[in-house]
């Protein structure tokens, strides 16, 4: 009898299964997992492999010398990044606009006038005919500002709106005899030009501005011609969805656009070289790729996508030592998304959402690289190591240990970086595919669309349900259910959106509604998990029709997600397919399929 360890090196985790095996039977002893160290399929994986194996051996009261064989998967790395469809960099000189959205603007309505410093109001003659927008820096408190504005109104000065540096909009407005729209929290207020035409708009509670978020509205206010109207499109786009905003027209109209091209994708086959523009969107990109036998994918020089794909190959060259010309991108998943882009020169942290195409790519590695890794593991641990089959083949062997399953069968193995699929018919004939894009791609989309810098926070938003803290004693979950508490909740989370993570309430400090966060999370999952699951099934179908499969088992780390299995099951149900999560060996749930398959090795399915 020999003891075998199957080791599945994933993009996020390394999973191990250990079993006793002889000619008559296989007895599984246990499993473990550990975070993958380094890029999947490279020498840095050894530390994670060692930790995962030692953890399990300790649990089983075994030592390394008790192991007869370690069998590893053919680990193909997948790297995800985002390439912009169009990046419009709006360079603002002389403070051309403020795309502002403070939490508590004052007043309501539209104010149009000439910008003037609050201290200069006293120099105006009574009943001055001009309309004014008052600029007040942080040197005065709200009582002083309100007093000056009221006094100026009594003198007949037409104060039509105000821009404040402090968070005093509501306090000032409550003390005004005549209500005006007020935008506050403008940090760089000293950069606002004086003596120029300005339009300020504040929407009522629960609504958003309409006039200056429309390029034709801006054109109407400032009497712009058709060419000038084209130039203010980025400004109006930045104001869409805001409760307040300001547009200021400088004498020069200094709004410049710099378009950084997204570029073209080039798809090399054994017969031709095809191209598709990133600006055409994800649907056309995927339609083009789906009909081609891809040998390599690369991007146009000097463009966003060209730089992104070069960076992927350079990363692989660094880790594997392979010649960069020999590194090929074998598959690509493109997803339409939106990415907040900060506007340079803004006065209050303004940004606008630009269309973008998210890309996950799969870099093909040679088996020689895996043999090299196997030799290094052998030298490190002193145990014989061999490379098993491709992940999809191993996963289907593991998936078939799920109680109640049988042939014919298709499995979808959804990990962090790739989506693998394999089918087996009643005669044992198989088909498999290895595709780019899975859990990490979803996290990346959530991170980019929400404008979050912390990847780990985006990962948590993907994995855990949301709630709103409504009082010190209750929260309302995203599905509408309410939970009450006997003890008061922390003031740190009062009135905030939170993640319900392992029984703890973790605040999400971003100014986006719970409903919007939930929408972005769910749409990101559909775009990647559901799309790739269907794509994978079509690839392994002899007729390219999903309806060829009666039963589908979902396995892999992403199958543990609280939403994904239901999304995929619902999506496949319209094709008459029975789909659900696997339960490997009746005890592991959807995890450990590949590691289990590696232990089974050449055993007949």
PDB file of C-alpha atoms in Angstrom, residues 258-500:
ATOM      1  CA  UNK A 258      -6.709  64.062 -24.586  1.00  0.00           C
ATOM      2  CA  UNK A 259      -7.835  60.735 -25.952  1.00  0.00           C
ATOM      3  CA  UNK A 260      -5.625  57.783 -25.080  1.00  0.00           C
ATOM      4  CA  UNK A 261      -6.535  55.054 -27.570  1.00  0.00           C
ATOM      5  CA  UNK A 262      -7.648  51.715 -26.200  1.00  0.00           C
ATOM      6  CA  UNK A 263      -6.255  50.041 -29.308  1.00  0.00           C
ATOM      7  CA  UNK A 264      -6.873  46.839 -31.205  1.00  0.00           C
ATOM      8  CA  UNK A 265      -6.586  43.212 -30.192  1.00  0.00           C
ATOM      9  CA  UNK A 266      -4.824  40.921 -32.652  1.00  0.00           C
ATOM     10  CA  UNK A 267      -5.735  37.233 -32.641  1.00  0.00           C
ATOM     11  CA  UNK A 268      -3.255  34.933 -34.324  1.00  0.00           C
ATOM     12  CA  UNK A 269      -4.394  31.569 -35.646  1.00  0.00           C
ATOM     13  CA  UNK A 270      -2.537  28.948 -37.670  1.00  0.00           C
ATOM     14  CA  UNK A 271      -4.088  30.410 -40.818  1.00  0.00           C
ATOM     15  CA  UNK A 272      -4.660  34.129 -40.277  1.00  0.00           C
ATOM     16  CA  UNK A 273      -4.275  37.240 -38.152  1.00  0.00           C
ATOM     17  CA  UNK A 274      -7.597  38.730 -37.052  1.00  0.00           C
ATOM     18  CA  UNK A 275      -8.172  42.051 -35.301  1.00  0.00           C
ATOM     19  CA  UNK A 276     -10.925  43.649 -33.233  1.00  0.00           C
ATOM     20  CA  UNK A 277     -11.015  47.059 -31.564  1.00  0.00           C
ATOM     21  CA  UNK A 278     -11.401  47.340 -27.807  1.00  0.00           C
ATOM     22  CA  UNK A 279     -13.785  50.246 -28.438  1.00  0.00           C
ATOM     23  CA  UNK A 280     -16.175  47.812 -30.139  1.00  0.00           C
ATOM     24  CA  UNK A 281     -16.959  46.311 -26.733  1.00  0.00           C
ATOM     25  CA  UNK A 282     -16.806  42.931 -25.048  1.00  0.00           C
ATOM     26  CA  UNK A 283     -19.597  41.287 -27.052  1.00  0.00           C
ATOM     27  CA  UNK A 284     -17.858  41.767 -30.391  1.00  0.00           C
ATOM     28  CA  UNK A 285     -14.481  40.779 -28.941  1.00  0.00           C
ATOM     29  CA  UNK A 286     -15.867  37.515 -27.571  1.00  0.00           C
ATOM     30  CA  UNK A 287     -17.825  36.813 -30.738  1.00  0.00           C
ATOM     31  CA  UNK A 288     -14.623  37.155 -32.755  1.00  0.00           C
ATOM     32  CA  UNK A 289     -12.589  34.907 -30.435  1.00  0.00           C
ATOM     33  CA  UNK A 290     -15.263  32.206 -30.129  1.00  0.00           C
ATOM     34  CA  UNK A 291     -14.943  31.187 -33.791  1.00  0.00           C
ATOM     35  CA  UNK A 292     -11.142  31.096 -33.911  1.00  0.00           C
ATOM     36  CA  UNK A 293      -8.531  28.493 -32.998  1.00  0.00           C
ATOM     37  CA  UNK A 294      -6.332  30.864 -30.995  1.00  0.00           C
ATOM     38  CA  UNK A 295      -2.551  30.473 -31.043  1.00  0.00           C
ATOM     39  CA  UNK A 296      -1.701  33.838 -29.504  1.00  0.00           C
ATOM     40  CA  UNK A 297      -3.316  37.182 -28.640  1.00  0.00           C
ATOM     41  CA  UNK A 298      -1.488  40.496 -28.516  1.00  0.00           C
ATOM     42  CA  UNK A 299      -2.344  44.196 -28.559  1.00  0.00           C
ATOM     43  CA  UNK A 300      -1.560  47.229 -30.691  1.00  0.00           C
ATOM     44  CA  UNK A 301       1.644  49.038 -29.760  1.00  0.00           C
ATOM     45  CA  UNK A 302       1.262  52.367 -27.967  1.00  0.00           C
ATOM     46  CA  UNK A 303      -2.244  51.643 -26.704  1.00  0.00           C
ATOM     47  CA  UNK A 304      -3.791  50.622 -23.406  1.00  0.00           C
ATOM     48  CA  UNK A 305      -4.513  47.057 -24.430  1.00  0.00           C
ATOM     49  CA  UNK A 306      -1.098  46.686 -26.043  1.00  0.00           C
ATOM     50  CA  UNK A 307       0.624  47.747 -22.843  1.00  0.00           C
ATOM     51  CA  UNK A 308      -1.570  45.516 -20.706  1.00  0.00           C
ATOM     52  CA  UNK A 309      -0.880  42.337 -22.714  1.00  0.00           C
ATOM     53  CA  UNK A 310       2.839  43.107 -22.921  1.00  0.00           C
ATOM     54  CA  UNK A 311       2.871  43.451 -19.146  1.00  0.00           C
ATOM     55  CA  UNK A 312       1.241  40.016 -18.813  1.00  0.00           C
ATOM     56  CA  UNK A 313       3.919  38.402 -20.977  1.00  0.00           C
ATOM     57  CA  UNK A 314       6.703  40.285 -19.184  1.00  0.00           C
ATOM     58  CA  UNK A 315       5.351  39.025 -15.849  1.00  0.00           C
ATOM     59  CA  UNK A 316       5.404  35.443 -17.114  1.00  0.00           C
ATOM     60  CA  UNK A 317       8.902  35.900 -18.534  1.00  0.00           C
ATOM     61  CA  UNK A 318      10.079  37.134 -15.133  1.00  0.00           C
ATOM     62  CA  UNK A 319       8.617  34.152 -13.258  1.00  0.00           C
ATOM     63  CA  UNK A 320       9.286  31.337 -15.717  1.00  0.00           C
ATOM     64  CA  UNK A 321      12.458  32.464 -17.470  1.00  0.00           C
ATOM     65  CA  UNK A 322      10.927  31.503 -20.822  1.00  0.00           C
ATOM     66  CA  UNK A 323      11.745  33.597 -23.873  1.00  0.00           C
ATOM     67  CA  UNK A 324       9.100  36.311 -24.107  1.00  0.00           C
ATOM     68  CA  UNK A 325       8.497  35.446 -27.775  1.00  0.00           C
ATOM     69  CA  UNK A 326       7.613  31.892 -26.730  1.00  0.00           C
ATOM     70  CA  UNK A 327       4.984  32.992 -24.205  1.00  0.00           C
ATOM     71  CA  UNK A 328       1.522  32.797 -25.780  1.00  0.00           C
ATOM     72  CA  UNK A 329      -1.855  34.072 -24.603  1.00  0.00           C
ATOM     73  CA  UNK A 330      -4.226  31.199 -25.319  1.00  0.00           C
ATOM     74  CA  UNK A 331      -7.552  32.623 -24.190  1.00  0.00           C
ATOM     75  CA  UNK A 332      -9.177  35.877 -23.186  1.00  0.00           C
ATOM     76  CA  UNK A 333     -12.384  36.917 -21.443  1.00  0.00           C
ATOM     77  CA  UNK A 334     -13.648  40.429 -22.172  1.00  0.00           C
ATOM     78  CA  UNK A 335     -16.303  42.097 -20.006  1.00  0.00           C
ATOM     79  CA  UNK A 336     -17.931  45.512 -20.422  1.00  0.00           C
ATOM     80  CA  UNK A 337     -17.685  47.666 -17.316  1.00  0.00           C
ATOM     81  CA  UNK A 338     -17.443  51.255 -16.051  1.00  0.00           C
ATOM     82  CA  UNK A 339     -14.430  52.739 -14.298  1.00  0.00           C
ATOM     83  CA  UNK A 340     -14.394  56.043 -12.359  1.00  0.00           C
ATOM     84  CA  UNK A 341     -11.704  58.334 -13.756  1.00  0.00           C
ATOM     85  CA  UNK A 342     -10.547  61.279 -11.653  1.00  0.00           C
ATOM     86  CA  UNK A 343     -10.708  64.605 -13.428  1.00  0.00           C
ATOM     87  CA  UNK A 344      -7.391  66.428 -13.291  1.00  0.00           C
ATOM     88  CA  UNK A 345      -7.595  69.998 -12.077  1.00  0.00           C
ATOM     89  CA  UNK A 346     -10.888  69.528 -10.233  1.00  0.00           C
ATOM     90  CA  UNK A 347     -11.509  71.357  -6.990  1.00  0.00           C
ATOM     91  CA  UNK A 348     -13.377  68.760  -4.954  1.00  0.00           C
ATOM     92  CA  UNK A 349     -12.221  65.302  -6.032  1.00  0.00           C
ATOM     93  CA  UNK A 350     -14.465  65.124  -9.083  1.00  0.00           C
ATOM     94  CA  UNK A 351     -14.557  62.051 -11.290  1.00  0.00           C
ATOM     95  CA  UNK A 352     -16.559  60.656 -14.158  1.00  0.00           C
ATOM     96  CA  UNK A 353     -17.324  57.094 -15.185  1.00  0.00           C
ATOM     97  CA  UNK A 354     -15.800  55.943 -18.461  1.00  0.00           C
ATOM     98  CA  UNK A 355     -16.726  52.873 -20.455  1.00  0.00           C
ATOM     99  CA  UNK A 356     -14.082  50.203 -20.076  1.00  0.00           C
ATOM    100  CA  UNK A 357     -13.423  46.649 -21.136  1.00  0.00           C
ATOM    101  CA  UNK A 358     -12.148  44.304 -18.451  1.00  0.00           C
ATOM    102  CA  UNK A 359      -9.810  41.594 -19.699  1.00  0.00           C
ATOM    103  CA  UNK A 360      -8.692  38.317 -18.141  1.00  0.00           C
ATOM    104  CA  UNK A 361      -6.107  36.410 -20.139  1.00  0.00           C
ATOM    105  CA  UNK A 362      -4.670  32.924 -19.920  1.00  0.00           C
ATOM    106  CA  UNK A 363      -1.005  32.379 -20.600  1.00  0.00           C
ATOM    107  CA  UNK A 364      -0.086  28.983 -22.009  1.00  0.00           C
ATOM    108  CA  UNK A 365       2.816  27.211 -20.341  1.00  0.00           C
ATOM    109  CA  UNK A 366       4.770  24.227 -21.542  1.00  0.00           C
ATOM    110  CA  UNK A 367       4.634  20.955 -19.613  1.00  0.00           C
ATOM    111  CA  UNK A 368       8.417  21.212 -19.325  1.00  0.00           C
ATOM    112  CA  UNK A 369       7.853  24.116 -16.956  1.00  0.00           C
ATOM    113  CA  UNK A 370       5.658  21.936 -14.749  1.00  0.00           C
ATOM    114  CA  UNK A 371       8.211  19.119 -14.867  1.00  0.00           C
ATOM    115  CA  UNK A 372      10.803  21.626 -13.709  1.00  0.00           C
ATOM    116  CA  UNK A 373       8.511  22.630 -10.821  1.00  0.00           C
ATOM    117  CA  UNK A 374       7.934  18.950  -9.969  1.00  0.00           C
ATOM    118  CA  UNK A 375      11.694  18.380  -9.739  1.00  0.00           C
ATOM    119  CA  UNK A 376      12.106  21.377  -7.444  1.00  0.00           C
ATOM    120  CA  UNK A 377       9.336  20.116  -5.139  1.00  0.00           C
ATOM    121  CA  UNK A 378      11.019  16.696  -5.081  1.00  0.00           C
ATOM    122  CA  UNK A 379      14.339  18.265  -4.099  1.00  0.00           C
ATOM    123  CA  UNK A 380      12.668  20.400  -1.427  1.00  0.00           C
ATOM    124  CA  UNK A 381      10.528  17.693   0.191  1.00  0.00           C
ATOM    125  CA  UNK A 382      12.437  14.528  -0.644  1.00  0.00           C
ATOM    126  CA  UNK A 383       9.316  12.836  -2.075  1.00  0.00           C
ATOM    127  CA  UNK A 384       8.728  11.593  -5.631  1.00  0.00           C
ATOM    128  CA  UNK A 385       6.651  14.096  -7.598  1.00  0.00           C
ATOM    129  CA  UNK A 386       4.902  13.688 -10.944  1.00  0.00           C
ATOM    130  CA  UNK A 387       2.708  15.926 -13.086  1.00  0.00           C
ATOM    131  CA  UNK A 388      -0.848  14.636 -13.414  1.00  0.00           C
ATOM    132  CA  UNK A 389      -3.313  15.424 -16.177  1.00  0.00           C
ATOM    133  CA  UNK A 390      -4.917  18.740 -17.060  1.00  0.00           C
ATOM    134  CA  UNK A 391      -7.147  20.298 -14.420  1.00  0.00           C
ATOM    135  CA  UNK A 392     -10.431  19.618 -16.204  1.00  0.00           C
ATOM    136  CA  UNK A 393      -9.746  15.870 -16.543  1.00  0.00           C
ATOM    137  CA  UNK A 394      -8.747  15.623 -12.905  1.00  0.00           C
ATOM    138  CA  UNK A 395     -11.743  17.693 -11.816  1.00  0.00           C
ATOM    139  CA  UNK A 396     -14.225  15.380 -13.527  1.00  0.00           C
ATOM    140  CA  UNK A 397     -12.699  12.369 -11.791  1.00  0.00           C
ATOM    141  CA  UNK A 398     -13.079  14.166  -8.485  1.00  0.00           C
ATOM    142  CA  UNK A 399     -16.584  15.403  -9.316  1.00  0.00           C
ATOM    143  CA  UNK A 400     -17.777  11.868 -10.049  1.00  0.00           C
ATOM    144  CA  UNK A 401     -17.209  11.042  -6.371  1.00  0.00           C
ATOM    145  CA  UNK A 402     -20.242  13.265  -5.640  1.00  0.00           C
ATOM    146  CA  UNK A 403     -23.082  11.021  -4.431  1.00  0.00           C
ATOM    147  CA  UNK A 404     -25.882  10.600  -6.961  1.00  0.00           C
ATOM    148  CA  UNK A 405     -23.812  11.428 -10.043  1.00  0.00           C
ATOM    149  CA  UNK A 406     -22.973   9.346 -13.067  1.00  0.00           C
ATOM    150  CA  UNK A 407     -22.221   9.487 -16.762  1.00  0.00           C
ATOM    151  CA  UNK A 408     -22.883  11.269 -19.045  1.00  0.00           C
ATOM    152  CA  UNK A 409     -21.806  14.375 -17.165  1.00  0.00           C
ATOM    153  CA  UNK A 410     -20.336  17.862 -17.561  1.00  0.00           C
ATOM    154  CA  UNK A 411     -18.515  19.700 -14.793  1.00  0.00           C
ATOM    155  CA  UNK A 412     -17.635  23.378 -14.461  1.00  0.00           C
ATOM    156  CA  UNK A 413     -14.638  24.047 -12.236  1.00  0.00           C
ATOM    157  CA  UNK A 414     -14.620  27.720 -11.235  1.00  0.00           C
ATOM    158  CA  UNK A 415     -11.519  28.882  -9.411  1.00  0.00           C
ATOM    159  CA  UNK A 416      -9.940  32.258  -8.817  1.00  0.00           C
ATOM    160  CA  UNK A 417      -8.302  32.726 -12.213  1.00  0.00           C
ATOM    161  CA  UNK A 418      -9.779  30.210 -14.626  1.00  0.00           C
ATOM    162  CA  UNK A 419     -12.933  28.369 -15.544  1.00  0.00           C
ATOM    163  CA  UNK A 420     -12.401  24.771 -16.610  1.00  0.00           C
ATOM    164  CA  UNK A 421     -15.008  22.450 -18.068  1.00  0.00           C
ATOM    165  CA  UNK A 422     -14.940  18.775 -18.910  1.00  0.00           C
ATOM    166  CA  UNK A 423     -17.551  16.353 -20.202  1.00  0.00           C
ATOM    167  CA  UNK A 424     -17.641  12.586 -20.219  1.00  0.00           C
ATOM    168  CA  UNK A 425     -20.204  10.494 -22.069  1.00  0.00           C
ATOM    169  CA  UNK A 426     -21.430   7.001 -21.247  1.00  0.00           C
ATOM    170  CA  UNK A 427     -18.622   5.527 -23.357  1.00  0.00           C
ATOM    171  CA  UNK A 428     -15.958   7.403 -21.402  1.00  0.00           C
ATOM    172  CA  UNK A 429     -15.161   9.835 -24.219  1.00  0.00           C
ATOM    173  CA  UNK A 430     -14.071  13.211 -22.899  1.00  0.00           C
ATOM    174  CA  UNK A 431     -13.756  16.805 -23.966  1.00  0.00           C
ATOM    175  CA  UNK A 432     -12.255  19.605 -21.934  1.00  0.00           C
ATOM    176  CA  UNK A 433     -11.490  23.310 -22.104  1.00  0.00           C
ATOM    177  CA  UNK A 434      -9.473  25.728 -19.988  1.00  0.00           C
ATOM    178  CA  UNK A 435     -10.706  29.346 -20.088  1.00  0.00           C
ATOM    179  CA  UNK A 436      -9.511  32.646 -18.639  1.00  0.00           C
ATOM    180  CA  UNK A 437     -11.610  34.481 -16.101  1.00  0.00           C
ATOM    181  CA  UNK A 438     -13.181  33.543 -12.757  1.00  0.00           C
ATOM    182  CA  UNK A 439     -13.212  34.812  -9.151  1.00  0.00           C
ATOM    183  CA  UNK A 440     -10.316  37.260  -9.368  1.00  0.00           C
ATOM    184  CA  UNK A 441     -11.862  38.863 -12.438  1.00  0.00           C
ATOM    185  CA  UNK A 442     -15.107  39.455 -10.533  1.00  0.00           C
ATOM    186  CA  UNK A 443     -13.182  41.051  -7.654  1.00  0.00           C
ATOM    187  CA  UNK A 444     -11.331  43.255 -10.136  1.00  0.00           C
ATOM    188  CA  UNK A 445     -14.586  44.443 -11.740  1.00  0.00           C
ATOM    189  CA  UNK A 446     -16.090  45.247  -8.331  1.00  0.00           C
ATOM    190  CA  UNK A 447     -12.925  47.102  -7.334  1.00  0.00           C
ATOM    191  CA  UNK A 448     -12.833  49.165 -10.524  1.00  0.00           C
ATOM    192  CA  UNK A 449     -16.543  50.008 -10.724  1.00  0.00           C
ATOM    193  CA  UNK A 450     -16.738  51.049  -7.067  1.00  0.00           C
ATOM    194  CA  UNK A 451     -13.441  52.951  -7.286  1.00  0.00           C
ATOM    195  CA  UNK A 452     -11.916  50.977  -4.377  1.00  0.00           C
ATOM    196  CA  UNK A 453      -8.146  50.950  -3.946  1.00  0.00           C
ATOM    197  CA  UNK A 454      -8.114  47.996  -1.528  1.00  0.00           C
ATOM    198  CA  UNK A 455      -8.370  44.684  -3.435  1.00  0.00           C
ATOM    199  CA  UNK A 456      -9.138  42.819  -0.194  1.00  0.00           C
ATOM    200  CA  UNK A 457     -12.174  45.031   0.484  1.00  0.00           C
ATOM    201  CA  UNK A 458     -13.464  44.311  -3.035  1.00  0.00           C
ATOM    202  CA  UNK A 459     -12.899  40.593  -2.375  1.00  0.00           C
ATOM    203  CA  UNK A 460     -14.991  40.813   0.799  1.00  0.00           C
ATOM    204  CA  UNK A 461     -17.760  42.696  -1.018  1.00  0.00           C
ATOM    205  CA  UNK A 462     -17.823  39.817  -3.510  1.00  0.00           C
ATOM    206  CA  UNK A 463     -18.022  37.140  -0.814  1.00  0.00           C
ATOM    207  CA  UNK A 464     -20.304  38.509   1.922  1.00  0.00           C
ATOM    208  CA  UNK A 465     -23.885  39.882   2.068  1.00  0.00           C
ATOM    209  CA  UNK A 466     -24.626  43.528   2.768  1.00  0.00           C
ATOM    210  CA  UNK A 467     -26.703  45.265   5.402  1.00  0.00           C
ATOM    211  CA  UNK A 468     -27.619  48.800   6.470  1.00  0.00           C
ATOM    212  CA  UNK A 469     -27.296  49.839  10.119  1.00  0.00           C
ATOM    213  CA  UNK A 470     -30.616  51.608  10.696  1.00  0.00           C
ATOM    214  CA  UNK A 471     -30.292  52.244  14.434  1.00  0.00           C
ATOM    215  CA  UNK A 472     -28.135  51.258  17.397  1.00  0.00           C
ATOM    216  CA  UNK A 473     -30.288  48.156  17.809  1.00  0.00           C
ATOM    217  CA  UNK A 474     -31.137  46.892  14.329  1.00  0.00           C
ATOM    218  CA  UNK A 475     -29.778  46.303  10.841  1.00  0.00           C
ATOM    219  CA  UNK A 476     -31.622  45.674   7.582  1.00  0.00           C
ATOM    220  CA  UNK A 477     -30.097  43.065   5.263  1.00  0.00           C
ATOM    221  CA  UNK A 478     -29.923  43.596   1.527  1.00  0.00           C
ATOM    222  CA  UNK A 479     -32.875  41.202   1.052  1.00  0.00           C
ATOM    223  CA  UNK A 480     -35.053  43.370   3.306  1.00  0.00           C
ATOM    224  CA  UNK A 481     -34.988  41.213   6.442  1.00  0.00           C
ATOM    225  CA  UNK A 482     -34.320  42.941   9.751  1.00  0.00           C
ATOM    226  CA  UNK A 483     -32.203  41.757  12.692  1.00  0.00           C
ATOM    227  CA  UNK A 484     -32.503  43.259  16.185  1.00  0.00           C
ATOM    228  CA  UNK A 485     -29.829  43.324  18.891  1.00  0.00           C
ATOM    229  CA  UNK A 486     -30.104  43.365  22.688  1.00  0.00           C
ATOM    230  CA  UNK A 487     -26.936  45.429  23.075  1.00  0.00           C
ATOM    231  CA  UNK A 488     -26.316  48.723  21.231  1.00  0.00           C
ATOM    232  CA  UNK A 489     -24.119  48.545  18.140  1.00  0.00           C
ATOM    233  CA  UNK A 490     -20.857  50.455  17.866  1.00  0.00           C
ATOM    234  CA  UNK A 491     -21.049  54.138  16.946  1.00  0.00           C
ATOM    235  CA  UNK A 492     -18.384  53.410  14.308  1.00  0.00           C
ATOM    236  CA  UNK A 493     -20.956  51.643  12.131  1.00  0.00           C
ATOM    237  CA  UNK A 494     -24.063  53.722  12.886  1.00  0.00           C
ATOM    238  CA  UNK A 495     -26.034  54.595   9.715  1.00  0.00           C
ATOM    239  CA  UNK A 496     -23.399  52.893   7.537  1.00  0.00           C
ATOM    240  CA  UNK A 497     -23.468  50.125   4.980  1.00  0.00           C
ATOM    241  CA  UNK A 498     -21.750  47.043   6.372  1.00  0.00           C
ATOM    242  CA  UNK A 499     -20.607  43.599   5.318  1.00  0.00           C
ATOM    243  CA  UNK A 500     -21.866  40.691   7.402  1.00  0.00           C
TER     244      UNK A 500
END
